[in-house]
């Protein structure tokens, strides 16, 4: 009788078949993402509590905005490293990976899914709040305008007054200033000069006409000759142009500083994201199991 001895080792073909399973475990990745988000949330709440304990407006020991922002940034970076490291470790450990490359893939996928999920939550929450607020304001303003437009003809019909008469009377109220500058009150003169300033700023024929009108008003109100009024208006124009140029230069300088700050912030953010990816992959490779032989 021939006896068949078994060594307890699986045939080569069976072992090779068992090694061809899916190398990416999405269930393990999901578990790692959940752990990473949860750890980040808990540490974020803890950091907010620590930051609030440092605020003491009564004693005047509240840290400055610059120092507070740097501390918050460093804390956020540390919490990101801890959270993604824990998530990558959990994903690789649950998946039971034996290859270093598989662990790296699990860690990077955990990092990517966590990043996308975080961005989605931020944009959807903030965008929804802002968009809802603007839609509400727009609806209220539109409703108010519609109500006023509908109420004017209704009130006119009830009172037995023609709608055209109401508009003419309103126009008379708005243009009650006399055309002669000498007959204007100081308030009327100021309103008339203010109404001419946009045309003066545009220049051209309208600007020249507006300048002559302003000169006439200044001469009549200050009781000076027209050349003297022209000289005062010219000085005022020069001062206005100088102020406008200074304002434009200040705005350009502020824009350049803002652009530089934005570029620096982007660089720091990219560096923080890369550090997070490194933390996730390090945690995943740490959880790599040795293959039993």
Coordinates of C-alpha atoms in Angstrom, one line a residue:
X1 CA 0.0 0.0 0.0
X2 CA 1.3 3.4 -1.0
X3 CA 1.0 6.1 1.7
X4 CA 0.9 9.8 0.8
X5 CA 2.7 12.0 3.3
X6 CA 1.5 15.6 3.8
X7 CA 4.0 18.3 4.8
X8 CA 1.3 20.9 5.8
X9 CA 2.6 23.3 3.1
X10 CA 0.2 24.5 0.5
X11 CA 1.1 23.9 -3.2
X12 CA 2.8 26.6 -5.0
X13 CA -0.2 27.4 -7.2
X14 CA -2.5 27.7 -4.2
X15 CA -0.2 30.0 -2.4
X16 CA 0.2 32.2 -5.5
X17 CA -3.6 32.3 -5.8
X18 CA -3.9 33.5 -2.2
X19 CA -1.4 36.3 -2.9
X20 CA -3.4 37.7 -5.7
X21 CA -6.1 39.3 -3.5
X22 CA -6.9 43.0 -3.9
X23 CA -3.9 45.0 -2.6
X24 CA -6.0 48.1 -1.7
X25 CA -8.5 47.7 1.1
X26 CA -11.1 50.5 0.9
X27 CA -12.7 49.4 4.2
X28 CA -9.3 49.9 5.9
X29 CA -8.9 53.2 4.2
X30 CA -12.3 54.4 5.3
X31 CA -11.5 53.4 8.9
X32 CA -8.2 55.3 8.7
X33 CA -10.0 58.4 7.3
X34 CA -12.6 58.3 10.1
X35 CA -9.9 58.0 12.7
X36 CA -7.9 60.9 11.2
X37 CA -10.9 63.2 11.0
X38 CA -11.9 62.3 14.6
X39 CA -8.5 62.9 16.0
X40 CA -8.1 66.2 14.1
X41 CA -11.5 67.3 15.4
X42 CA -10.8 66.4 19.0
X43 CA -7.3 68.0 19.0
X44 CA -8.8 71.1 17.3
X45 CA -11.4 71.5 20.0
X46 CA -8.7 71.0 22.6
X47 CA -6.6 73.7 20.9
X48 CA -9.5 76.1 20.8
X49 CA -10.0 75.6 24.5
X50 CA -6.4 76.3 25.2
X51 CA -6.4 79.4 23.1
X52 CA -9.5 80.8 24.9
X53 CA -7.8 80.3 28.2
X54 CA -5.0 82.6 27.1
X55 CA -7.4 85.4 26.3
X56 CA -7.8 87.8 29.3
X57 CA -8.9 91.3 28.3
X58 CA -9.4 92.4 31.9
X59 CA -5.8 91.7 32.9
X60 CA -4.5 92.8 29.5
X61 CA -2.4 89.6 29.1
X62 CA -3.9 88.6 25.8
X63 CA -1.2 87.6 23.3
X64 CA -0.8 89.6 20.1
X65 CA -2.4 88.7 16.8
X66 CA 1.0 87.7 15.2
X67 CA 2.1 85.5 18.1
X68 CA -1.3 84.0 18.5
X69 CA -1.5 83.2 14.7
X70 CA 2.0 81.6 14.7
X71 CA 1.1 79.5 17.7
X72 CA -2.2 78.4 16.1
X73 CA -0.4 77.5 12.9
X74 CA 2.2 75.4 14.7
X75 CA -0.5 73.6 16.7
X76 CA -2.5 72.9 13.6
X77 CA 0.5 71.4 11.9
X78 CA 1.2 69.2 14.9
X79 CA -2.4 68.0 15.1
X80 CA -2.4 67.3 11.4
X81 CA 0.7 65.1 11.7
X82 CA -0.7 63.2 14.7
X83 CA -4.1 62.7 13.0
X84 CA -2.9 61.6 9.6
X85 CA -0.2 59.4 11.2
X86 CA -2.8 57.7 13.3
X87 CA -5.1 57.3 10.3
X88 CA -2.4 55.9 8.0
X89 CA -1.3 53.5 10.8
X90 CA -4.8 52.3 11.4
X91 CA -5.5 51.8 7.6
X92 CA -2.3 49.8 7.0
X93 CA -2.8 47.7 10.2
X94 CA -6.4 46.9 9.4
X95 CA -5.6 46.0 5.8
X96 CA -2.9 43.7 7.0
X97 CA -0.4 44.8 4.4
X98 CA 3.0 43.1 4.2
X99 CA 4.6 45.1 1.5
X100 CA 6.1 48.6 2.1
X101 CA 4.7 49.9 -1.2
X102 CA 1.2 48.8 -0.2
X103 CA 1.5 50.6 3.1
X104 CA 2.6 53.8 1.3
X105 CA -0.4 53.6 -1.0
X106 CA -2.8 53.1 1.9
X107 CA -1.2 56.1 3.8
X108 CA -1.4 58.4 0.7
X109 CA -5.0 57.4 0.0
X110 CA -6.0 58.2 3.6
X111 CA -4.2 61.5 3.3
X112 CA -5.9 62.4 0.0
X113 CA -9.4 61.3 1.0
X114 CA -9.1 63.2 4.3
X115 CA -7.9 66.3 2.5
X116 CA -10.8 66.2 -0.1
X117 CA -13.3 65.6 2.7
X118 CA -12.0 68.5 4.8
X119 CA -12.1 70.9 1.8
X120 CA -15.6 69.7 0.9
X121 CA -16.9 70.3 4.4
X122 CA -15.3 73.7 4.6
X123 CA -16.5 74.9 1.2
X124 CA -20.0 73.5 1.6
X125 CA -20.5 74.9 5.1
X126 CA -19.0 78.3 4.6
X127 CA -20.3 78.7 1.1
X128 CA -23.8 77.6 2.1
X129 CA -23.9 80.1 5.0
X130 CA -22.7 83.0 2.9
X131 CA -24.8 82.1 -0.1
X132 CA -27.9 81.7 2.0
X133 CA -27.3 85.1 3.7
X134 CA -26.9 86.9 0.4
X135 CA -29.9 85.2 -1.1
X136 CA -31.9 86.2 1.9
X137 CA -30.8 89.9 1.7
X138 CA -31.5 89.9 -2.1
X139 CA -34.9 88.5 -1.6
X140 CA -35.8 91.0 1.1
X141 CA -34.5 93.9 -1.0
X142 CA -36.3 92.7 -4.1
X143 CA -39.5 92.2 -2.1
X144 CA -39.2 95.7 -0.6
X145 CA -38.7 97.2 -4.1
X146 CA -41.6 95.4 -5.5
X147 CA -43.8 96.5 -2.6
X148 CA -42.8 100.1 -2.9
X149 CA -43.4 100.1 -6.7
X150 CA -46.8 98.6 -6.2
X151 CA -47.8 100.8 -3.3
X152 CA -47.2 104.2 -5.2
X153 CA -49.9 103.7 -7.9
X154 CA -52.3 102.2 -5.3
X155 CA -51.9 105.1 -2.9
X156 CA -52.3 107.6 -5.8
X157 CA -55.5 105.9 -6.9
X158 CA -57.0 105.9 -3.4
X159 CA -56.2 109.6 -2.9
X160 CA -57.5 110.5 -6.3
X161 CA -54.2 112.0 -7.5
X162 CA -52.6 111.2 -10.8
X163 CA -49.3 109.2 -10.6
X164 CA -47.6 111.7 -12.9
X165 CA -48.3 114.5 -10.6
X166 CA -46.7 112.6 -7.7
X167 CA -43.5 112.1 -9.7
X168 CA -43.4 115.7 -10.8
X169 CA -43.8 116.8 -7.2
X170 CA -41.1 114.5 -6.1
X171 CA -38.8 115.9 -8.8
X172 CA -39.6 119.4 -7.6
X173 CA -38.6 118.4 -4.0
X174 CA -35.3 117.0 -5.3
X175 CA -34.4 120.0 -7.5
X176 CA -35.5 123.0 -5.3
X177 CA -32.2 124.8 -5.6
X178 CA -32.4 128.1 -7.6
X179 CA -30.3 128.3 -10.8
X180 CA -28.8 131.6 -9.6
X181 CA -25.9 130.9 -7.3
X182 CA -26.4 134.2 -5.5
X183 CA -29.8 133.1 -4.4
X184 CA -28.6 129.7 -3.0
X185 CA -28.3 128.9 0.7
X186 CA -25.0 127.4 1.8
X187 CA -26.6 124.0 2.0
X188 CA -28.0 124.3 -1.5
X189 CA -24.6 125.5 -2.8
X190 CA -22.9 122.5 -1.2
X191 CA -25.4 120.1 -2.8
X192 CA -25.0 121.7 -6.2
X193 CA -21.2 121.5 -6.0
X194 CA -21.4 117.9 -4.9
X195 CA -23.7 117.1 -7.9
X196 CA -21.2 118.6 -10.3
X197 CA -18.1 116.8 -9.0
X198 CA -18.7 113.5 -10.9
X199 CA -18.8 115.4 -14.2
X200 CA -15.7 117.4 -13.2
X201 CA -13.8 114.2 -12.5
X202 CA -14.8 112.8 -15.9
X203 CA -13.4 115.8 -17.7
X204 CA -14.1 116.7 -21.3
X205 CA -16.9 119.1 -22.2
X206 CA -19.0 118.0 -19.3
X207 CA -16.1 118.6 -17.0
X208 CA -15.5 122.1 -18.3
X209 CA -19.2 123.0 -17.9
X210 CA -19.2 121.6 -14.3
X211 CA -16.1 123.6 -13.5
X212 CA -17.6 126.8 -14.7
X213 CA -20.7 126.1 -12.6
X214 CA -18.7 125.4 -9.5
X215 CA -16.6 128.6 -10.1
X216 CA -19.8 130.6 -10.4
X217 CA -21.2 129.1 -7.1
X218 CA -17.9 129.8 -5.2
X219 CA -17.7 133.4 -6.5
X220 CA -21.3 134.1 -5.5
X221 CA -21.2 132.4 -2.1
X222 CA -17.9 133.9 -1.0
X223 CA -18.5 137.2 -2.7
X224 CA -15.2 137.3 -4.6
X225 CA -14.3 137.9 -8.2
X226 CA -14.5 135.1 -10.7
X227 CA -10.7 134.9 -11.2
X228 CA -10.2 134.5 -7.5
X229 CA -12.9 131.8 -7.4
X230 CA -11.2 130.1 -10.4
X231 CA -7.9 130.1 -8.6
X232 CA -9.5 128.5 -5.5
X233 CA -11.2 125.8 -7.6
X234 CA -8.0 125.1 -9.5
X235 CA -6.1 124.6 -6.2
X236 CA -8.9 122.4 -4.9
X237 CA -8.6 120.3 -8.1
X238 CA -4.9 119.9 -7.8
X239 CA -5.2 118.9 -4.1
X240 CA -7.9 116.4 -5.1
X241 CA -5.7 114.9 -7.8
X242 CA -2.8 114.7 -5.4
X243 CA -4.9 112.9 -2.8
X244 CA -6.3 110.6 -5.4
X245 CA -2.8 109.7 -6.6
X246 CA -1.7 109.0 -3.0
X247 CA -4.7 106.8 -2.5
X248 CA -4.0 104.9 -5.6
X249 CA -0.3 104.4 -4.6
X250 CA -1.4 103.3 -1.1
X251 CA -3.9 100.8 -2.6
X252 CA -1.2 99.4 -5.0
X253 CA 1.3 99.0 -2.1
X254 CA -1.4 97.2 0.0
X255 CA -2.2 95.0 -3.0
X256 CA 1.5 94.1 -3.4
X257 CA 1.8 93.3 0.3
X258 CA -1.4 91.2 0.2
X259 CA -0.1 89.3 -2.9
X260 CA 3.2 88.6 -1.1
X261 CA 1.4 87.4 2.0
X262 CA -0.9 85.2 -0.1
X263 CA 2.1 83.7 -1.8
X264 CA 3.8 83.0 1.5
X265 CA 0.7 81.5 2.9
X266 CA 0.3 79.3 -0.1
X267 CA 3.9 78.1 0.3
X268 CA 3.4 77.3 4.0
X269 CA 0.1 75.5 3.2
X270 CA 1.7 73.3 0.5
X271 CA 4.5 72.5 3.0
X272 CA 2.0 71.6 5.6
X273 CA 0.1 69.3 3.2
X274 CA 3.3 67.6 2.2
X275 CA 4.2 67.1 5.9
X276 CA 0.7 65.6 6.4
X277 CA 1.3 63.2 3.5
X278 CA 4.7 62.2 5.0
X279 CA 3.0 61.6 8.4
X280 CA 0.3 59.4 6.9
X281 CA 2.8 57.3 4.9
X282 CA 5.2 57.0 7.9
X283 CA 2.3 55.8 10.1
X284 CA 1.3 53.3 7.4
X285 CA 4.8 51.9 6.9
X286 CA 5.2 51.6 10.6
X287 CA 2.2 49.3 10.7
X288 CA 3.6 47.0 7.9
X289 CA 3.5 43.4 9.1
X290 CA 6.3 41.0 8.5
X291 CA 5.4 38.1 6.2
X292 CA 5.5 34.8 8.0
X293 CA 7.6 32.3 6.2

